[in-house]
Every structure is written in structure tokens, then in C-alpha cells.
Amino acid sequence: MVETPAAARWSGGLVLTPGLMAFTGDIGDTAAHSHAAVQVLLVTRGRVVLADAAGRTRPAHLAIIPPGIRHEVRAGPGSTGLLAYLDPDSVAGRAAITRMQGLPADEVASWIAAATPRFSASGADGPGPHMPGLGLPSSGLSGTGHGAADSEIPDPRISGSGNSGEPSRRPRSDSHPAVTAALRLATESPSGPPSLVEMADQVALSSSRLSHIFAAHMGLPYAAWRRWTKLLRALDAVQTGASLTEAAHAAGFADSAHLTRTCRDLFGITPTEALQATGRRT
């Protein structure tokens, strides 16, 4: 009888700060999923394969995955690295999406091409072993010392190449007052971001108008951003000692089952697996 290899498991450290969630350590497998953040992947050891929604696969050491794009992670034994999830409206998120300019957003080859260093006449893509355009250090994140500090991450400020195909969705560089107000209100709300109808009422716009403006400026629909923000709020609550049920209610989920479904849909793993990956007991 041939045994099926066990799925690679996540294990490492997690950092949650406004506009950024970062994981460093052992990279595991995920189910197919998409999320509202811009994902930056750096593999420092081992083999990681990315798959897009059409089933195309590529081994990747560096990748930038746009928000809202369905993908899957398949990690070989002993694979380690850094995964950063960036708010698409942050300076870092905008810089990362800039590298996708002109590339088909839903193709795995584009994600790798966007992150691949493009050497100038001086022979360098960026000024050092860090993410200058993203503001992300390649070391110093909590949890593990798997060599991330020894690997260079490309500077995302350089625009993407002009490949054929549909260009990636990218947020606009300016900021609309309604979007700014909505983001502030969502952050200040003790129960998490309100529904689109409720938010539209608070910023004195119709829901259809706010939906259009929000998508144009953030690069993804309000509903998708709201789910992502609620999930981050729940994970942050767990990080500070809340149970899954307490975190679910604090973030505006109906119950822990609703939180689990959302986490699996957005990250490809369950909250329990995420907690176990960072050494927390469930």
C-alpha cells in the first residue's frame, strides 16, 4: 500500500500591524483561496509551487499575488520563508501592485514575473537585502530564524513589463474622501466594518456609488475588504488571548464556525491550524 505524503504544515511566527500581516517560518500547504490583501512570498529554503485557478503551476522563490485572485500553495518538506499580506491601499500594497502593471493578474507566471528582480545598468534592482518599496525587513519578524535575512527581496517600485493580456487590477494612487472616511469609520467601529448599506449611509453616499468608488480606489469590492478586515480583527483578538468564539463575536462573525469558514476561504487554512502554526493552543 502506497502512503499519501502528509500535507506540509505551517509553523513559525506571526506579526499583525495596521496594513500588514506577516508570517515567517515553515511554509505549509493551502487549499485554493483568495484574499483581499496583496500577498508577497519569499521562499528562503526548499520548494514551493503556486497554482492558479486554471490549474497552471510554477515553482516560486519570489511572487506577488494581487488581491482577489484565487491560488493554491503546495510546499515541499522543509520549505521556509516569508509571506506578507499587505493592505492594498497602503503605500506598501500600492508599490507591490505596481509591479503587476501590464501582466495578466490571474496567471501564476505573472505573479513570479512581477517579483523577479529587473537589473538596471548598475546591476542592481534594489539598494539592499530588504524591501525598500514595501517597508518590509527581511529579518526581525517574530518566530523563526530560517535565513530570511540572507535573501534579497526585489524593489517593487519598478513597474511591470508590458506582457499581453488583461492588466492586473490596481488601486488608484489618489485617495477619495469617502474611502478615507469609510476606512476610518471601519477601524473605529467596535464591532468591525459595517455592511455596505450602513457604511454608505455614514458617508452620505448611495451604496452603489460607494461600492464603485471603493473598488476603484482599493482594487477590490467593499464586501471582500470587509471580510478580510473582520478576519484580521479576529486573529488579532486571538493573539491577545481571546478564544475563537470570543474573537469571532468581537470581529462581527455570527459564531466560530463562520470565522472558520471565512479563514479557510481567505487563507486556505483554518483558525485552529493558524494557531497551531504559531505555537498557540486551541
mmCIF file of N, CA, C and O in Angstrom, residues 150-233:
data_model
loop_
_atom_site.group_PDB
_atom_site.id
_atom_site.type_symbol
_atom_site.label_atom_id
_atom_site.label_comp_id
_atom_site.label_asym_id
_atom_site.label_seq_id
_atom_site.Cartn_x
_atom_site.Cartn_y
_atom_site.Cartn_z
ATOM 1 N N ASP A 150 19.101 36.501 4.866
ATOM 2 C CA ASP A 150 20.135 36.291 3.875
ATOM 3 C C ASP A 150 19.622 36.397 2.452
ATOM 4 O O ASP A 150 20.371 36.231 1.507
ATOM 5 N N SER A 151 18.318 36.631 2.279
ATOM 6 C CA SER A 151 17.740 36.626 0.938
ATOM 7 C C SER A 151 17.275 38.014 0.560
ATOM 8 O O SER A 151 16.710 38.733 1.367
ATOM 9 N N GLU A 152 17.505 38.397 -0.678
ATOM 10 C CA GLU A 152 17.092 39.708 -1.140
ATOM 11 C C GLU A 152 15.696 39.641 -1.737
ATOM 12 O O GLU A 152 15.348 38.703 -2.437
ATOM 13 N N ILE A 153 14.923 40.671 -1.441
ATOM 14 C CA ILE A 153 13.591 40.796 -1.995
ATOM 15 C C ILE A 153 13.607 41.979 -2.938
ATOM 16 O O ILE A 153 14.141 43.025 -2.609
ATOM 17 N N PRO A 154 13.044 41.855 -4.132
ATOM 18 C CA PRO A 154 13.163 42.920 -5.117
ATOM 19 C C PRO A 154 12.396 44.167 -4.736
ATOM 20 O O PRO A 154 11.431 44.126 -4.002
ATOM 21 N N ASP A 155 12.838 45.273 -5.269
ATOM 22 C CA ASP A 155 12.201 46.561 -5.057
ATOM 23 C C ASP A 155 10.951 46.644 -5.916
ATOM 24 O O ASP A 155 11.020 46.606 -7.135
ATOM 25 N N PRO A 156 9.748 46.740 -5.306
ATOM 26 C CA PRO A 156 8.507 46.723 -6.080
ATOM 27 C C PRO A 156 8.156 48.048 -6.712
ATOM 28 O O PRO A 156 7.110 48.179 -7.329
ATOM 29 N N ARG A 157 9.002 49.068 -6.583
ATOM 30 C CA ARG A 157 8.659 50.362 -7.146
ATOM 31 C C ARG A 157 8.832 50.397 -8.650
ATOM 32 O O ARG A 157 8.367 51.309 -9.319
ATOM 33 N N ILE A 158 9.522 49.398 -9.201
ATOM 34 C CA ILE A 158 9.754 49.354 -10.639
ATOM 35 C C ILE A 158 8.530 48.755 -11.306
ATOM 36 O O ILE A 158 8.045 47.706 -10.904
ATOM 37 N N SER A 159 8.016 49.373 -12.337
ATOM 38 C CA SER A 159 6.784 48.911 -12.963
ATOM 39 C C SER A 159 6.999 47.609 -13.706
ATOM 40 O O SER A 159 8.101 47.255 -14.087
ATOM 41 N N GLY A 160 5.860 46.901 -13.894
ATOM 42 C CA GLY A 160 5.924 45.602 -14.549
ATOM 43 C C GLY A 160 6.182 45.725 -16.034
ATOM 44 O O GLY A 160 6.126 46.792 -16.633
ATOM 45 N N SER A 161 6.463 44.590 -16.646
ATOM 46 C CA SER A 161 6.727 44.567 -18.077
ATOM 47 C C SER A 161 5.425 44.624 -18.841
ATOM 48 O O SER A 161 4.366 44.427 -18.309
ATOM 49 N N GLY A 162 5.519 44.844 -20.130
ATOM 50 C CA GLY A 162 4.315 45.032 -20.935
ATOM 51 C C GLY A 162 3.852 43.769 -21.592
ATOM 52 O O GLY A 162 3.663 43.743 -22.800
ATOM 53 N N ASN A 163 3.652 42.702 -20.851
ATOM 54 C CA ASN A 163 3.150 41.463 -21.426
ATOM 55 C C ASN A 163 1.728 41.671 -21.920
ATOM 56 O O ASN A 163 0.992 42.511 -21.432
ATOM 57 N N SER A 164 1.330 40.839 -22.860
ATOM 58 C CA SER A 164 -0.026 40.915 -23.369
ATOM 59 C C SER A 164 -0.980 40.334 -22.345
ATOM 60 O O SER A 164 -0.592 39.654 -21.425
ATOM 61 N N GLY A 165 -2.278 40.563 -22.551
ATOM 62 C CA GLY A 165 -3.265 40.032 -21.629
ATOM 63 C C GLY A 165 -3.861 41.145 -20.803
ATOM 64 O O GLY A 165 -3.473 42.299 -20.868
ATOM 65 N N GLU A 166 -4.864 40.797 -19.987
ATOM 66 C CA GLU A 166 -5.531 41.787 -19.163
ATOM 67 C C GLU A 166 -4.606 42.242 -18.056
ATOM 68 O O GLU A 166 -4.001 41.430 -17.367
ATOM 69 N N PRO A 167 -4.477 43.545 -17.865
ATOM 70 C CA PRO A 167 -3.636 44.036 -16.787
ATOM 71 C C PRO A 167 -4.257 43.742 -15.439
ATOM 72 O O PRO A 167 -5.464 43.549 -15.329
ATOM 73 N N SER A 168 -3.411 43.711 -14.401
ATOM 74 C CA SER A 168 -3.916 43.455 -13.063
ATOM 75 C C SER A 168 -4.729 44.640 -12.580
ATOM 76 O O SER A 168 -4.516 45.769 -12.975
ATOM 77 N N ARG A 169 -5.677 44.343 -11.676
ATOM 78 C CA ARG A 169 -6.402 45.417 -11.033
ATOM 79 C C ARG A 169 -5.472 46.086 -10.046
ATOM 80 O O ARG A 169 -4.745 45.430 -9.334
ATOM 81 N N ARG A 170 -5.497 47.405 -9.989
ATOM 82 C CA ARG A 170 -4.641 48.091 -9.052
ATOM 83 C C ARG A 170 -5.369 49.306 -8.497
ATOM 84 O O ARG A 170 -6.093 50.004 -9.207
ATOM 85 N N PRO A 171 -5.220 49.583 -7.193
ATOM 86 C CA PRO A 171 -5.874 50.753 -6.640
ATOM 87 C C PRO A 171 -5.312 52.039 -7.205
ATOM 88 O O PRO A 171 -4.164 52.079 -7.626
ATOM 89 N N ARG A 172 -6.127 53.072 -7.236
ATOM 90 C CA ARG A 172 -5.668 54.366 -7.726
ATOM 91 C C ARG A 172 -4.724 54.997 -6.720
ATOM 92 O O ARG A 172 -4.769 54.718 -5.533
ATOM 93 N N SER A 173 -3.842 55.867 -7.210
ATOM 94 C CA SER A 173 -2.829 56.457 -6.347
ATOM 95 C C SER A 173 -3.375 57.575 -5.474
ATOM 96 O O SER A 173 -2.820 57.888 -4.435
ATOM 97 N N ASP A 174 -4.518 58.207 -5.914
ATOM 98 C CA ASP A 174 -5.098 59.252 -5.095
ATOM 99 C C ASP A 174 -6.063 58.632 -4.092
ATOM 100 O O ASP A 174 -6.350 57.461 -4.148
ATOM 101 N N SER A 175 -6.576 59.412 -3.169
ATOM 102 C CA SER A 175 -7.462 58.895 -2.140
ATOM 103 C C SER A 175 -8.744 59.701 -2.125
ATOM 104 O O SER A 175 -8.721 60.928 -1.964
ATOM 105 N N HIS A 176 -9.875 59.035 -2.311
ATOM 106 C CA HIS A 176 -11.170 59.696 -2.308
ATOM 107 C C HIS A 176 -11.610 59.943 -0.865
ATOM 108 O O HIS A 176 -11.470 59.072 -0.014
ATOM 109 N N PRO A 177 -12.172 61.130 -0.567
ATOM 110 C CA PRO A 177 -12.592 61.424 0.810
ATOM 111 C C PRO A 177 -13.562 60.396 1.388
ATOM 112 O O PRO A 177 -13.502 60.087 2.578
ATOM 113 N N ALA A 178 -14.449 59.855 0.549
ATOM 114 C CA ALA A 178 -15.410 58.868 1.044
ATOM 115 C C ALA A 178 -14.721 57.576 1.449
ATOM 116 O O ALA A 178 -15.092 56.940 2.437
ATOM 117 N N VAL A 179 -13.707 57.194 0.677
ATOM 118 C CA VAL A 179 -12.956 55.979 1.022
ATOM 119 C C VAL A 179 -12.155 56.199 2.303
ATOM 120 O O VAL A 179 -12.119 55.345 3.189
ATOM 121 N N THR A 180 -11.526 57.360 2.408
ATOM 122 C CA THR A 180 -10.775 57.691 3.615
ATOM 123 C C THR A 180 -11.683 57.657 4.840
ATOM 124 O O THR A 180 -11.336 57.103 5.887
ATOM 125 N N ALA A 181 -12.876 58.239 4.716
ATOM 126 C CA ALA A 181 -13.834 58.243 5.823
ATOM 127 C C ALA A 181 -14.306 56.832 6.149
ATOM 128 O O ALA A 181 -14.435 56.461 7.328
ATOM 129 N N ALA A 182 -14.568 56.032 5.117
ATOM 130 C CA ALA A 182 -15.031 54.666 5.339
ATOM 131 C C ALA A 182 -13.980 53.838 6.062
ATOM 132 O O ALA A 182 -14.298 53.065 6.989
ATOM 133 N N LEU A 183 -12.725 53.977 5.665
ATOM 134 C CA LEU A 183 -11.651 53.236 6.322
ATOM 135 C C LEU A 183 -11.515 53.660 7.779
ATOM 136 O O LEU A 183 -11.310 52.816 8.668
ATOM 137 N N ARG A 184 -11.651 54.956 8.045
ATOM 138 C CA ARG A 184 -11.553 55.441 9.423
ATOM 139 C C ARG A 184 -12.709 54.919 10.265
ATOM 140 O O ARG A 184 -12.502 54.432 11.382
ATOM 141 N N LEU A 185 -13.915 54.993 9.737
ATOM 142 C CA LEU A 185 -15.085 54.523 10.466
ATOM 143 C C LEU A 185 -15.023 53.018 10.727
ATOM 144 O O LEU A 185 -15.398 52.545 11.800
ATOM 145 N N ALA A 186 -14.536 52.271 9.728
ATOM 146 C CA ALA A 186 -14.421 50.819 9.893
ATOM 147 C C ALA A 186 -13.424 50.475 10.979
ATOM 148 O O ALA A 186 -13.629 49.535 11.760
ATOM 149 N N THR A 187 -12.335 51.234 11.048
ATOM 150 C CA THR A 187 -11.316 50.984 12.055
ATOM 151 C C THR A 187 -11.813 51.332 13.451
ATOM 152 O O THR A 187 -11.515 50.637 14.429
ATOM 153 N N GLU A 188 -12.593 52.396 13.556
ATOM 154 C CA GLU A 188 -13.051 52.871 14.855
ATOM 155 C C GLU A 188 -14.244 52.073 15.386
ATOM 156 O O GLU A 188 -14.507 52.085 16.585
ATOM 157 N N SER A 189 -14.964 51.402 14.529
ATOM 158 C CA SER A 189 -16.157 50.668 14.952
ATOM 159 C C SER A 189 -15.788 49.502 15.862
ATOM 160 O O SER A 189 -14.967 48.654 15.489
ATOM 161 N N PRO A 190 -16.378 49.410 17.076
ATOM 162 C CA PRO A 190 -16.032 48.316 17.990
ATOM 163 C C PRO A 190 -16.491 46.951 17.500
ATOM 164 O O PRO A 190 -15.973 45.924 17.931
ATOM 165 N N SER A 191 -17.461 46.924 16.600
ATOM 166 C CA SER A 191 -17.983 45.649 16.105
ATOM 167 C C SER A 191 -17.488 45.313 14.708
ATOM 168 O O SER A 191 -18.013 44.421 14.049
ATOM 169 N N GLY A 192 -16.453 46.020 14.229
ATOM 170 C CA GLY A 192 -15.910 45.737 12.911
ATOM 171 C C GLY A 192 -16.600 46.545 11.832
ATOM 172 O O GLY A 192 -17.562 47.280 12.082
ATOM 173 N N PRO A 193 -16.128 46.434 10.596
ATOM 174 C CA PRO A 193 -16.693 47.220 9.494
ATOM 175 C C PRO A 193 -18.179 46.921 9.302
ATOM 176 O O PRO A 193 -18.585 45.757 9.279
ATOM 177 N N PRO A 194 -19.011 47.940 9.153
ATOM 178 C CA PRO A 194 -20.437 47.713 8.933
ATOM 179 C C PRO A 194 -20.705 47.234 7.512
ATOM 180 O O PRO A 194 -19.795 47.185 6.677
ATOM 181 N N SER A 195 -21.950 46.906 7.243
ATOM 182 C CA SER A 195 -22.330 46.498 5.894
ATOM 183 C C SER A 195 -22.178 47.675 4.935
ATOM 184 O O SER A 195 -22.055 48.837 5.350
ATOM 185 N N LEU A 196 -22.201 47.371 3.647
ATOM 186 C CA LEU A 196 -22.064 48.420 2.637
ATOM 187 C C LEU A 196 -23.165 49.452 2.777
ATOM 188 O O LEU A 196 -22.907 50.662 2.698
ATOM 189 N N VAL A 197 -24.404 49.010 2.992
ATOM 190 C CA VAL A 197 -25.531 49.934 3.127
ATOM 191 C C VAL A 197 -25.329 50.846 4.330
ATOM 192 O O VAL A 197 -25.541 52.061 4.255
ATOM 193 N N GLU A 198 -24.915 50.277 5.453
ATOM 194 C CA GLU A 198 -24.690 51.076 6.666
ATOM 195 C C GLU A 198 -23.539 52.056 6.471
ATOM 196 O O GLU A 198 -23.619 53.224 6.887
ATOM 197 N N MET A 199 -22.460 51.594 5.832
ATOM 198 C CA MET A 199 -21.319 52.464 5.614
ATOM 199 C C MET A 199 -21.676 53.605 4.652
ATOM 200 O O MET A 199 -21.276 54.759 4.865
ATOM 201 N N ALA A 200 -22.423 53.295 3.608
ATOM 202 C CA ALA A 200 -22.828 54.318 2.652
ATOM 203 C C ALA A 200 -23.647 55.400 3.334
ATOM 204 O O ALA A 200 -23.492 56.594 3.045
ATOM 205 N N ASP A 201 -24.501 54.976 4.236
ATOM 206 C CA ASP A 201 -25.318 55.950 4.962
ATOM 207 C C ASP A 201 -24.442 56.867 5.823
ATOM 208 O O ASP A 201 -24.688 58.074 5.911
ATOM 209 N N GLN A 202 -23.384 56.314 6.415
ATOM 210 C CA GLN A 202 -22.500 57.092 7.285
ATOM 211 C C GLN A 202 -21.652 58.093 6.511
ATOM 212 O O GLN A 202 -21.265 59.133 7.053
ATOM 213 N N VAL A 203 -21.334 57.788 5.246
ATOM 214 C CA VAL A 203 -20.510 58.713 4.448
ATOM 215 C C VAL A 203 -21.355 59.505 3.453
ATOM 216 O O VAL A 203 -20.816 60.175 2.574
ATOM 217 N N ALA A 204 -22.685 59.407 3.603
ATOM 218 C CA ALA A 204 -23.634 60.201 2.812
ATOM 219 C C ALA A 204 -23.528 59.945 1.314
ATOM 220 O O ALA A 204 -23.524 60.867 0.490
ATOM 221 N N LEU A 205 -23.426 58.673 0.945
ATOM 222 C CA LEU A 205 -23.451 58.271 -0.464
ATOM 223 C C LEU A 205 -24.432 57.124 -0.631
ATOM 224 O O LEU A 205 -24.791 56.450 0.343
ATOM 225 N N SER A 206 -24.857 56.887 -1.873
ATOM 226 C CA SER A 206 -25.643 55.686 -2.131
ATOM 227 C C SER A 206 -24.720 54.478 -2.049
ATOM 228 O O SER A 206 -23.503 54.601 -2.242
ATOM 229 N N SER A 207 -25.271 53.319 -1.753
ATOM 230 C CA SER A 207 -24.442 52.119 -1.639
ATOM 231 C C SER A 207 -23.781 51.777 -2.966
ATOM 232 O O SER A 207 -22.622 51.341 -3.001
ATOM 233 N N SER A 208 -24.483 52.013 -4.075
ATOM 234 C CA SER A 208 -23.896 51.704 -5.390
ATOM 235 C C SER A 208 -22.733 52.638 -5.698
ATOM 236 O O SER A 208 -21.707 52.219 -6.247
ATOM 237 N N ARG A 209 -22.882 53.921 -5.325
ATOM 238 C CA ARG A 209 -21.814 54.878 -5.577
ATOM 239 C C ARG A 209 -20.592 54.571 -4.724
ATOM 240 O O ARG A 209 -19.457 54.587 -5.206
ATOM 241 N N LEU A 210 -20.801 54.275 -3.428
ATOM 242 C CA LEU A 210 -19.684 53.934 -2.560
ATOM 243 C C LEU A 210 -18.999 52.653 -3.031
ATOM 244 O O LEU A 210 -17.767 52.564 -3.022
ATOM 245 N N SER A 211 -19.791 51.678 -3.465
ATOM 246 C CA SER A 211 -19.219 50.426 -3.962
ATOM 247 C C SER A 211 -18.294 50.682 -5.139
ATOM 248 O O SER A 211 -17.186 50.127 -5.214
ATOM 249 N N HIS A 212 -18.727 51.543 -6.073
ATOM 250 C CA HIS A 212 -17.921 51.855 -7.256
ATOM 251 C C HIS A 212 -16.637 52.587 -6.868
ATOM 252 O O HIS A 212 -15.542 52.232 -7.329
ATOM 253 N N ILE A 213 -16.762 53.601 -6.009
ATOM 254 C CA ILE A 213 -15.590 54.386 -5.600
ATOM 255 C C ILE A 213 -14.608 53.514 -4.817
ATOM 256 O O ILE A 213 -13.397 53.569 -5.037
ATOM 257 N N PHE A 214 -15.144 52.699 -3.918
ATOM 258 C CA PHE A 214 -14.279 51.863 -3.080
ATOM 259 C C PHE A 214 -13.486 50.875 -3.933
ATOM 260 O O PHE A 214 -12.273 50.710 -3.744
ATOM 261 N N ALA A 215 -14.158 50.226 -4.873
ATOM 262 C CA ALA A 215 -13.467 49.263 -5.734
ATOM 263 C C ALA A 215 -12.403 49.941 -6.583
ATOM 264 O O ALA A 215 -11.312 49.392 -6.797
ATOM 265 N N ALA A 216 -12.703 51.151 -7.070
ATOM 266 C CA ALA A 216 -11.744 51.869 -7.910
ATOM 267 C C ALA A 216 -10.504 52.271 -7.127
ATOM 268 O O ALA A 216 -9.391 52.256 -7.665
ATOM 269 N N HIS A 217 -10.673 52.619 -5.864
ATOM 270 C CA HIS A 217 -9.555 53.124 -5.071
ATOM 271 C C HIS A 217 -8.831 52.028 -4.293
ATOM 272 O O HIS A 217 -7.644 52.163 -4.004
ATOM 273 N N MET A 218 -9.528 50.955 -3.947
ATOM 274 C CA MET A 218 -8.909 49.894 -3.150
ATOM 275 C C MET A 218 -8.499 48.680 -3.981
ATOM 276 O O MET A 218 -7.747 47.833 -3.525
ATOM 277 N N GLY A 219 -9.046 48.561 -5.198
ATOM 278 C CA GLY A 219 -8.692 47.443 -6.044
ATOM 279 C C GLY A 219 -9.481 46.183 -5.770
ATOM 280 O O GLY A 219 -9.178 45.125 -6.318
ATOM 281 N N LEU A 220 -10.504 46.260 -4.905
ATOM 282 C CA LEU A 220 -11.346 45.105 -4.613
ATOM 283 C C LEU A 220 -12.671 45.602 -4.062
ATOM 284 O O LEU A 220 -12.770 46.727 -3.562
ATOM 285 N N PRO A 221 -13.731 44.798 -4.150
ATOM 286 C CA PRO A 221 -15.042 45.227 -3.666
ATOM 287 C C PRO A 221 -15.051 45.441 -2.154
ATOM 288 O O PRO A 221 -14.277 44.826 -1.420
ATOM 289 N N TYR A 222 -15.977 46.286 -1.702
ATOM 290 C CA TYR A 222 -16.086 46.562 -0.265
ATOM 291 C C TYR A 222 -16.364 45.285 0.517
ATOM 292 O O TYR A 222 -15.804 45.078 1.600
ATOM 293 N N ALA A 223 -17.242 44.422 0.000
ATOM 294 C CA ALA A 223 -17.594 43.195 0.720
ATOM 295 C C ALA A 223 -16.367 42.319 0.961
ATOM 296 O O ALA A 223 -16.206 41.730 2.037
ATOM 297 N N ALA A 224 -15.486 42.223 -0.046
ATOM 298 C CA ALA A 224 -14.279 41.411 0.109
ATOM 299 C C ALA A 224 -13.335 42.037 1.124
ATOM 300 O O ALA A 224 -12.748 41.347 1.970
ATOM 301 N N TRP A 225 -13.178 43.357 1.049
ATOM 302 C CA TRP A 225 -12.326 44.054 2.018
ATOM 303 C C TRP A 225 -12.874 43.901 3.434
ATOM 304 O O TRP A 225 -12.137 43.714 4.391
ATOM 305 N N ARG A 226 -14.201 43.969 3.562
ATOM 306 C CA ARG A 226 -14.845 43.853 4.887
ATOM 307 C C ARG A 226 -14.581 42.478 5.496
ATOM 308 O O ARG A 226 -14.248 42.352 6.690
ATOM 309 N N ARG A 227 -14.713 41.426 4.704
ATOM 310 C CA ARG A 227 -14.436 40.075 5.226
ATOM 311 C C ARG A 227 -12.993 39.953 5.692
ATOM 312 O O ARG A 227 -12.698 39.387 6.741
ATOM 313 N N TRP A 228 -12.091 40.480 4.877
ATOM 314 C CA TRP A 228 -10.672 40.420 5.216
ATOM 315 C C TRP A 228 -10.386 41.169 6.519
ATOM 316 O O TRP A 228 -9.685 40.671 7.408
ATOM 317 N N THR A 229 -10.938 42.374 6.659
ATOM 318 C CA THR A 229 -10.707 43.193 7.842
ATOM 319 C C THR A 229 -11.279 42.523 9.089
ATOM 320 O O THR A 229 -10.665 42.548 10.161
ATOM 321 N N LYS A 230 -12.454 41.932 8.968
ATOM 322 C CA LYS A 230 -13.042 41.218 10.101
ATOM 323 C C LYS A 230 -12.177 40.025 10.512
ATOM 324 O O LYS A 230 -11.991 39.760 11.715
ATOM 325 N N LEU A 231 -11.629 39.330 9.532
ATOM 326 C CA LEU A 231 -10.781 38.183 9.848
ATOM 327 C C LEU A 231 -9.511 38.631 10.567
ATOM 328 O O LEU A 231 -9.086 38.011 11.556
ATOM 329 N N LEU A 232 -8.892 39.700 10.091
ATOM 330 C CA LEU A 232 -7.693 40.204 10.759
ATOM 331 C C LEU A 232 -8.010 40.645 12.185
ATOM 332 O O LEU A 232 -7.217 40.442 13.104
ATOM 333 N N ARG A 233 -9.171 41.240 12.375
ATOM 334 C CA ARG A 233 -9.572 41.657 13.720
ATOM 335 C C ARG A 233 -9.730 40.436 14.633
ATOM 336 O O ARG A 233 -9.331 40.475 15.801
#
